[in-house]
């Protein structure tokens, strides 16, 4: 597929694993970020097509970052993720502009692809 | 407190004698019995009787002496007028009377400023009284030297001051005007001082000062009017009859001051009588009401009780209190180990006997009140301690949930990811190995779910992150019976309130699932100002009993630990209604 992905998560170990997982299935991981502020800066700079975004970041709320990403000139497809499950977020997931949510325990490249392409 | 009545009686006798003597002389020598003599007579009985009573009942206060002195001066200076005689004795008398006549004004001012304690309370009062005596002396001097007593338009013989140096009318009027001005200025200053004192008095003191303020006001107004009349008479020839009228009303008004003093003494007697009432009723009073009962008996609505306990003071509710630094504090009981401390209006300091009597009368009740205050203080400490323990427990659970999340859960997530990557590699290459990877992934998923449930049971993350309503929405999905959550989202509340509310609902729903055999339940959230109200109602069999050990006792304790209230209505066969009210002082 060659879709260009920015991985945003405050755990470096997860970023490495997620990058390996996505690269193995054909995604092109073009950048990483450890917090909301640097995620927005990197996204503005490299203009990825997909952003894999952890909801619980140290500085900004992931939902707020998703809204800001939607305002970029070429807004990427945002896939939210978290170590918590979907039901832990209640109605917030229905109101977000992100494409969707994949819990980390269910994270596969195929799941991301389904949300981005389908 | 009372002295023998002989000294005041003696002075009273002297006053009566002087009055009688002067009245005789005036009757013999005066050309006309003018109103002037009558008004002196009107002052003498009131001031001398009141003064005598005051001296007898309150010998330490100088009010009695002052009032009798005013009366005596009024008696001595009765012949201050035109005496139609050539007798040398009359002239001698007239000289003396002329010299000292105006001292009575200064004495009157002195008495009114020293009211009711008999002593001048501050420097402005002392300066004013000294100035008044000085002006009186000056006035006496000019009278003796320049006043012509006999009317100029009628033939003599008239008694005159032996020290008179001129009979020129112009000179007499000039000096008279100067002195009148001085008196007018003093009168205004005097009025200002009395008004200031009234305005800055405590409410209890104003009761005492009210009548004297009125009397002083009338007196000063008329005094000033009299001076103005004199100036008008000298410069524009105003007539005498108005003056006599003014003077009479002025003298009559001053009678209010000794009468007010007597009324004050009477009220003190009544205060002791009300103490008698207190003694009769205090045995039946609960400890809560001893403070208002004392305040009522002592006519001090702001009166407060304080109990010395272990180096500081507690009020009747067990709360710490600091004693005022500037008086109004009286210790009751043995000074070495005082029973209680009264915080009161400063005017009560003038009646120490009253306070001691009040303390003695209420000793037993005060001991009870003191015990109650100590118990309440201890209860407050216990409550605070319990709240701290509960808060510490909540904090520990939140930390545990965080540690689980950051530690074991992260590792399992990583494990899951690795297994899925393995699964991807094996797909199409080794089917048996791929199926093993599938089983491993399923195990990881189950372990994560169990860990998550465990963490939620310890402390649900969604409660910390998003608040009560979202947490309850998630909680009810896992209950065994259908549960509806109603009411508005109350927003965020302090952590201990949210935890308590969540666990109350959690425990209540667990009971519903286990015991109630209900078809459904409703959880309602409302907030009313500073109060969060949570109710859980089901349509099951009812009959829930907090004492039967179903965990409902724990709920009542939990609610009480954050100063909340817990009510349970569960008639057998009619369902169960559980209600918790949780206060929050600051949101």
Tab-separated table of C-alpha atoms in Angstrom, chain B residues 100-435:
chain	number	residue	atom	x	y	z
B	100	UNK	CA	-19.567	81.470	92.737
B	101	UNK	CA	-22.877	81.519	90.902
B	102	UNK	CA	-21.646	80.168	87.574
B	103	UNK	CA	-19.661	77.321	89.065
B	104	UNK	CA	-22.930	75.383	89.017
B	105	UNK	CA	-22.799	75.215	85.213
B	106	UNK	CA	-19.328	73.750	85.289
B	107	UNK	CA	-20.377	71.339	88.010
B	108	UNK	CA	-23.390	70.297	85.925
B	109	UNK	CA	-21.188	69.638	82.898
B	110	UNK	CA	-18.775	67.704	85.096
B	111	UNK	CA	-21.606	65.533	86.413
B	112	UNK	CA	-23.043	64.807	82.994
B	113	UNK	CA	-19.676	63.905	81.486
B	114	UNK	CA	-18.817	61.641	84.403
B	115	UNK	CA	-22.107	59.775	84.043
B	116	UNK	CA	-22.617	56.962	84.985
B	117	UNK	CA	-19.379	55.898	86.652
B	118	UNK	CA	-18.648	59.171	88.424
B	119	UNK	CA	-15.248	59.567	86.777
B	120	UNK	CA	-14.261	61.481	83.658
B	121	UNK	CA	-13.369	58.718	81.205
B	122	UNK	CA	-10.966	60.409	78.793
B	123	UNK	CA	-8.777	63.425	78.182
B	124	UNK	CA	-11.206	65.492	76.077
B	125	UNK	CA	-13.712	65.292	78.937
B	126	UNK	CA	-11.129	66.415	81.468
B	127	UNK	CA	-9.981	69.337	79.322
B	128	UNK	CA	-13.547	70.434	78.761
B	129	UNK	CA	-14.415	70.343	82.454
B	130	UNK	CA	-11.253	72.255	83.380
B	131	UNK	CA	-12.136	74.849	80.728
B	132	UNK	CA	-15.662	75.061	82.151
B	133	UNK	CA	-14.376	75.769	85.666
B	134	UNK	CA	-12.011	78.369	84.231
B	135	UNK	CA	-14.785	80.144	82.378
B	136	UNK	CA	-16.921	79.961	85.538
B	137	UNK	CA	-14.152	81.633	87.491
B	138	UNK	CA	-13.792	84.331	84.839
B	139	UNK	CA	-17.545	84.778	84.805
B	140	UNK	CA	-17.580	85.131	88.593
B	141	UNK	CA	-14.851	87.720	88.447
B	142	UNK	CA	-16.551	89.888	85.846
B	143	UNK	CA	-19.858	89.634	87.736
B	144	UNK	CA	-18.319	90.742	90.976
B	145	UNK	CA	-16.408	93.569	89.308
B	146	UNK	CA	-18.847	94.952	86.769
B	147	UNK	CA	-22.430	93.832	87.378
B	148	UNK	CA	-24.998	96.245	88.759
B	149	UNK	CA	-27.696	94.194	90.473
B	150	UNK	CA	-30.262	96.855	91.176
B	151	UNK	CA	-32.541	97.829	88.258
B	152	UNK	CA	-31.368	101.178	86.944
B	153	UNK	CA	-34.832	102.515	86.321
B	154	UNK	CA	-36.186	102.112	89.886
B	155	UNK	CA	-35.119	103.830	93.106
B	156	UNK	CA	-32.947	102.019	95.732
B	157	UNK	CA	-31.667	101.044	98.066
B	158	UNK	CA	-30.289	97.967	96.259
B	159	UNK	CA	-27.639	95.618	97.543
B	160	UNK	CA	-24.566	95.580	95.284
B	161	UNK	CA	-21.297	93.644	95.049
B	162	UNK	CA	-18.809	95.069	97.487
B	163	UNK	CA	-16.057	94.720	94.883
B	164	UNK	CA	-17.866	96.494	92.057
B	165	UNK	CA	-15.499	98.892	90.267
B	166	UNK	CA	-17.841	100.378	87.670
B	167	UNK	CA	-21.532	100.865	87.140
B	168	UNK	CA	-21.207	101.625	83.438
B	169	UNK	CA	-23.796	99.653	81.493
B	170	UNK	CA	-21.654	99.459	78.365
B	171	UNK	CA	-18.736	97.861	80.246
B	172	UNK	CA	-21.044	95.440	82.005
B	173	UNK	CA	-22.614	94.349	78.715
B	174	UNK	CA	-19.282	94.028	76.896
B	175	UNK	CA	-17.870	91.655	79.487
B	176	UNK	CA	-21.196	89.857	79.674
B	177	UNK	CA	-21.098	89.265	75.926
B	178	UNK	CA	-17.549	87.962	76.019
B	179	UNK	CA	-18.399	85.473	78.724
B	180	UNK	CA	-21.584	84.437	76.935
B	181	UNK	CA	-19.523	83.614	73.851
B	182	UNK	CA	-17.168	81.462	75.891
B	183	UNK	CA	-20.073	79.547	77.403
B	184	UNK	CA	-21.657	79.034	73.966
B	185	UNK	CA	-18.447	77.547	72.540
B	186	UNK	CA	-18.091	75.250	75.533
B	187	UNK	CA	-21.720	74.171	75.189
B	188	UNK	CA	-21.211	73.170	71.548
B	189	UNK	CA	-18.022	71.281	72.381
B	190	UNK	CA	-19.829	69.562	75.221
B	191	UNK	CA	-22.668	68.508	72.926
B	192	UNK	CA	-20.205	67.140	70.391
B	193	UNK	CA	-18.420	65.087	73.021
B	194	UNK	CA	-21.614	63.564	74.390
B	195	UNK	CA	-22.884	62.690	70.901
B	196	UNK	CA	-19.543	61.111	69.980
B	197	UNK	CA	-19.584	59.033	73.101
B	198	UNK	CA	-23.093	57.788	72.405
B	199	UNK	CA	-22.298	56.965	68.777
B	200	UNK	CA	-19.223	54.927	69.688
B	201	UNK	CA	-20.825	53.056	72.581
B	202	UNK	CA	-21.737	49.361	72.496
B	203	UNK	CA	-25.487	48.638	72.253
B	204	UNK	CA	-25.723	47.746	75.914
B	205	UNK	CA	-24.020	50.993	76.934
B	206	UNK	CA	-26.305	53.018	74.681
B	207	UNK	CA	-29.277	51.816	76.709
B	208	UNK	CA	-27.662	53.445	79.737
B	209	UNK	CA	-26.666	56.627	77.958
B	210	UNK	CA	-29.906	57.245	76.074
B	211	UNK	CA	-31.800	59.246	78.683
B	212	UNK	CA	-28.817	61.297	79.690
B	213	UNK	CA	-28.120	62.048	76.033
B	214	UNK	CA	-31.639	63.380	75.703
B	215	UNK	CA	-31.344	65.477	78.833
B	216	UNK	CA	-27.985	66.822	77.790
B	217	UNK	CA	-29.287	67.620	74.354
B	218	UNK	CA	-32.196	69.630	75.690
B	219	UNK	CA	-30.010	71.415	78.226
B	220	UNK	CA	-27.310	72.343	75.772
B	221	UNK	CA	-29.764	73.525	73.152
B	222	UNK	CA	-31.475	75.787	75.612
B	223	UNK	CA	-28.186	76.971	77.097
B	224	UNK	CA	-27.006	78.039	73.672
B	225	UNK	CA	-30.381	79.649	73.045
B	226	UNK	CA	-30.001	81.545	76.307
B	227	UNK	CA	-26.562	82.829	75.308
B	228	UNK	CA	-27.855	83.858	71.922
B	229	UNK	CA	-30.700	85.683	73.642
B	230	UNK	CA	-28.214	87.513	75.864
B	231	UNK	CA	-26.206	88.603	72.843
B	232	UNK	CA	-29.421	89.750	71.198
B	233	UNK	CA	-30.506	91.599	74.308
B	234	UNK	CA	-27.233	93.448	74.536
B	235	UNK	CA	-26.941	94.355	70.898
B	236	UNK	CA	-30.568	94.569	69.775
B	237	UNK	CA	-32.564	94.978	72.955
B	238	UNK	CA	-34.488	91.668	73.074
B	239	UNK	CA	-36.859	91.452	76.043
B	240	UNK	CA	-36.526	89.565	79.308
B	241	UNK	CA	-39.689	87.415	79.486
B	242	UNK	CA	-38.465	84.955	76.802
B	243	UNK	CA	-35.268	84.558	78.739
B	244	UNK	CA	-37.013	83.534	81.925
B	245	UNK	CA	-38.961	80.928	79.954
B	246	UNK	CA	-35.823	79.514	78.356
B	247	UNK	CA	-34.057	79.321	81.662
B	248	UNK	CA	-36.957	77.539	83.335
B	249	UNK	CA	-37.222	74.854	80.673
B	250	UNK	CA	-33.455	74.399	80.751
B	251	UNK	CA	-33.368	73.851	84.482
B	252	UNK	CA	-36.307	71.458	84.313
B	253	UNK	CA	-34.598	69.481	81.568
B	254	UNK	CA	-31.542	68.902	83.715
B	255	UNK	CA	-33.695	67.035	86.194
B	256	UNK	CA	-33.679	64.187	83.724
B	257	UNK	CA	-30.047	63.401	84.518
B	258	UNK	CA	-30.399	62.499	88.207
B	259	UNK	CA	-33.644	60.705	87.422
B	260	UNK	CA	-31.867	58.660	84.743
B	261	UNK	CA	-29.183	57.763	87.254
B	262	UNK	CA	-31.782	56.529	89.701
B	263	UNK	CA	-33.419	54.502	86.939
B	264	UNK	CA	-30.028	52.968	86.228
B	265	UNK	CA	-29.676	51.912	89.863
B	266	UNK	CA	-33.144	50.452	89.728
B	267	UNK	CA	-32.299	48.421	86.649
B	268	UNK	CA	-29.334	46.914	88.427
B	269	UNK	CA	-31.635	45.736	91.183
B	270	UNK	CA	-33.860	44.244	88.494
B	271	UNK	CA	-30.838	42.495	87.006
B	272	UNK	CA	-30.219	40.760	90.305
B	273	UNK	CA	-33.891	39.821	90.337
B	274	UNK	CA	-33.573	38.265	86.889
B	275	UNK	CA	-30.657	36.281	88.236
B	276	UNK	CA	-33.131	34.902	90.735
B	277	UNK	CA	-35.218	33.695	87.797
B	278	UNK	CA	-32.131	32.146	86.276
B	279	UNK	CA	-31.333	30.231	89.437
B	280	UNK	CA	-34.836	28.812	89.562
B	281	UNK	CA	-34.865	27.620	85.950
B	282	UNK	CA	-31.242	26.684	85.322
B	283	UNK	CA	-31.611	23.188	86.724
B	284	UNK	CA	-33.978	22.261	83.901
B	285	UNK	CA	-31.931	23.782	81.120
B	286	UNK	CA	-30.073	21.548	78.667
B	287	UNK	CA	-26.398	22.439	78.344
B	288	UNK	CA	-27.077	23.975	74.903
B	289	UNK	CA	-29.270	26.682	76.352
B	290	UNK	CA	-27.133	27.887	79.226
B	291	UNK	CA	-25.408	30.486	77.020
B	292	UNK	CA	-28.618	32.170	75.772
B	293	UNK	CA	-30.105	31.998	79.287
B	294	UNK	CA	-27.104	33.854	80.731
B	295	UNK	CA	-27.190	36.382	77.897
B	296	UNK	CA	-30.823	37.077	78.631
B	297	UNK	CA	-30.356	37.346	82.402
B	298	UNK	CA	-27.417	39.741	82.026
B	299	UNK	CA	-29.084	41.725	79.201
B	300	UNK	CA	-26.111	41.175	76.907
B	301	UNK	CA	-27.206	39.531	73.654
B	302	UNK	CA	-23.624	39.152	72.485
B	303	UNK	CA	-22.518	37.190	75.532
B	304	UNK	CA	-20.482	34.040	74.846
B	305	UNK	CA	-19.205	31.192	76.983
B	306	UNK	CA	-15.741	29.733	76.581
B	307	UNK	CA	-14.232	26.771	78.412
B	308	UNK	CA	-10.494	26.530	79.133
B	309	UNK	CA	-9.320	23.084	78.000
B	310	UNK	CA	-5.696	22.030	77.850
B	311	UNK	CA	-4.171	25.407	77.162
B	312	UNK	CA	-6.727	26.774	74.722
B	313	UNK	CA	-10.438	27.659	74.791
B	314	UNK	CA	-13.495	25.945	73.305
B	315	UNK	CA	-16.911	27.465	72.729
B	316	UNK	CA	-20.157	25.633	73.551
B	317	UNK	CA	-19.978	23.734	70.239
B	318	UNK	CA	-16.481	22.399	70.934
B	319	UNK	CA	-14.847	24.716	68.423
B	320	UNK	CA	-11.645	26.593	69.293
B	321	UNK	CA	-12.117	30.241	70.208
B	322	UNK	CA	-9.699	33.079	71.035
B	323	UNK	CA	-10.446	35.473	73.868
B	324	UNK	CA	-10.643	39.193	73.004
B	325	UNK	CA	-7.515	41.085	74.027
B	326	UNK	CA	-9.111	44.289	75.260
B	327	UNK	CA	-11.357	43.446	78.155
B	328	UNK	CA	-14.881	42.129	78.350
B	329	UNK	CA	-13.532	38.818	79.688
B	330	UNK	CA	-14.433	37.460	83.122
B	331	UNK	CA	-13.282	34.175	84.635
B	332	UNK	CA	-15.917	32.234	86.574
B	333	UNK	CA	-15.057	29.915	89.397
B	334	UNK	CA	-11.741	29.259	91.094
B	335	UNK	CA	-9.008	31.273	89.282
B	336	UNK	CA	-6.556	28.399	89.643
B	337	UNK	CA	-8.849	25.987	87.772
B	338	UNK	CA	-11.550	28.105	86.180
B	339	UNK	CA	-14.894	26.619	85.330
B	340	UNK	CA	-15.660	28.862	82.370
B	341	UNK	CA	-14.899	32.244	80.849
B	342	UNK	CA	-17.541	34.830	79.984
B	343	UNK	CA	-16.972	37.019	76.945
B	344	UNK	CA	-19.263	39.997	77.409
B	345	UNK	CA	-20.037	43.658	76.800
B	346	UNK	CA	-17.592	45.959	78.582
B	347	UNK	CA	-20.316	47.704	80.577
B	348	UNK	CA	-20.740	44.495	82.602
B	349	UNK	CA	-17.243	45.126	83.986
B	350	UNK	CA	-18.864	47.750	86.204
B	351	UNK	CA	-20.996	45.030	87.812
B	352	UNK	CA	-18.557	42.314	88.877
B	353	UNK	CA	-20.883	41.186	91.642
B	354	UNK	CA	-23.521	40.379	89.064
B	355	UNK	CA	-21.143	38.236	87.014
B	356	UNK	CA	-19.912	36.317	90.047
B	357	UNK	CA	-23.486	35.688	91.153
B	358	UNK	CA	-24.379	34.460	87.651
B	359	UNK	CA	-21.423	32.095	87.677
B	360	UNK	CA	-22.276	30.704	91.101
B	361	UNK	CA	-25.922	30.234	90.175
B	362	UNK	CA	-25.127	28.243	87.063
B	363	UNK	CA	-22.115	26.264	88.238
B	364	UNK	CA	-23.555	22.790	87.683
B	365	UNK	CA	-25.040	23.688	84.331
B	366	UNK	CA	-21.700	25.226	83.312
B	367	UNK	CA	-19.882	22.027	84.212
B	368	UNK	CA	-22.260	20.078	81.982
B	369	UNK	CA	-21.834	22.550	79.160
B	370	UNK	CA	-18.081	22.287	79.489
B	371	UNK	CA	-18.161	18.496	79.294
B	372	UNK	CA	-20.354	18.716	76.244
B	373	UNK	CA	-17.936	21.129	74.585
B	374	UNK	CA	-15.037	18.752	75.209
B	375	UNK	CA	-16.974	15.812	73.790
B	376	UNK	CA	-17.897	17.773	70.695
B	377	UNK	CA	-14.293	18.775	70.124
B	378	UNK	CA	-13.208	15.151	70.368
B	379	UNK	CA	-15.974	14.082	68.010
B	380	UNK	CA	-14.790	16.610	65.451
B	381	UNK	CA	-11.275	15.170	65.706
B	382	UNK	CA	-12.558	11.633	65.224
B	383	UNK	CA	-14.528	12.660	62.152
B	384	UNK	CA	-11.513	14.359	60.643
B	385	UNK	CA	-9.384	11.306	61.329
B	386	UNK	CA	-11.923	8.989	59.710
B	387	UNK	CA	-12.089	11.181	56.623
B	388	UNK	CA	-8.295	11.080	56.362
B	389	UNK	CA	-8.250	7.297	56.616
B	390	UNK	CA	-10.852	6.927	53.876
B	391	UNK	CA	-9.020	9.381	51.639
B	392	UNK	CA	-5.758	7.501	52.185
B	393	UNK	CA	-7.483	4.244	51.218
B	394	UNK	CA	-8.854	5.784	48.033
B	395	UNK	CA	-5.467	7.207	47.116
B	396	UNK	CA	-3.787	3.842	47.660
B	397	UNK	CA	-6.307	2.114	45.406
B	398	UNK	CA	-5.825	4.672	42.660
B	399	UNK	CA	-2.074	4.131	42.845
B	400	UNK	CA	-2.534	0.381	42.649
B	401	UNK	CA	-4.690	0.696	39.553
B	402	UNK	CA	-2.095	2.954	37.961
B	403	UNK	CA	0.710	0.545	38.778
B	404	UNK	CA	-1.220	-2.353	37.290
B	405	UNK	CA	-1.905	-0.318	34.188
B	406	UNK	CA	1.632	0.912	33.705
B	407	UNK	CA	3.247	-2.408	34.591
B	408	UNK	CA	1.524	-5.722	33.982
B	409	UNK	CA	-1.008	-4.463	31.455
B	410	UNK	CA	1.620	-2.830	29.244
B	411	UNK	CA	3.645	-6.028	29.212
B	412	UNK	CA	0.628	-8.086	28.210
B	413	UNK	CA	-0.196	-5.625	25.416
B	414	UNK	CA	3.338	-5.913	24.119
B	415	UNK	CA	3.091	-9.698	24.342
B	416	UNK	CA	-0.156	-9.599	22.401
B	417	UNK	CA	1.369	-7.464	19.672
B	418	UNK	CA	4.358	-9.804	19.323
B	419	UNK	CA	2.107	-12.861	19.099
B	420	UNK	CA	0.031	-11.182	16.393
B	421	UNK	CA	3.188	-10.349	14.456
B	422	UNK	CA	4.223	-13.981	14.788
B	423	UNK	CA	0.783	-15.029	13.552
B	424	UNK	CA	1.240	-12.823	10.504
B	425	UNK	CA	4.646	-14.363	9.691
B	426	UNK	CA	3.379	-17.921	10.027
B	427	UNK	CA	0.298	-17.351	7.878
B	428	UNK	CA	0.529	-19.550	4.801
B	429	UNK	CA	3.863	-21.011	5.912
B	430	UNK	CA	3.159	-23.348	8.823
B	431	UNK	CA	-0.537	-23.857	9.569
B	432	UNK	CA	0.000	-25.857	12.798
B	433	UNK	CA	2.320	-23.197	14.209
B	434	UNK	CA	-0.142	-20.472	13.170
B	435	UNK	CA	-2.944	-22.200	15.060
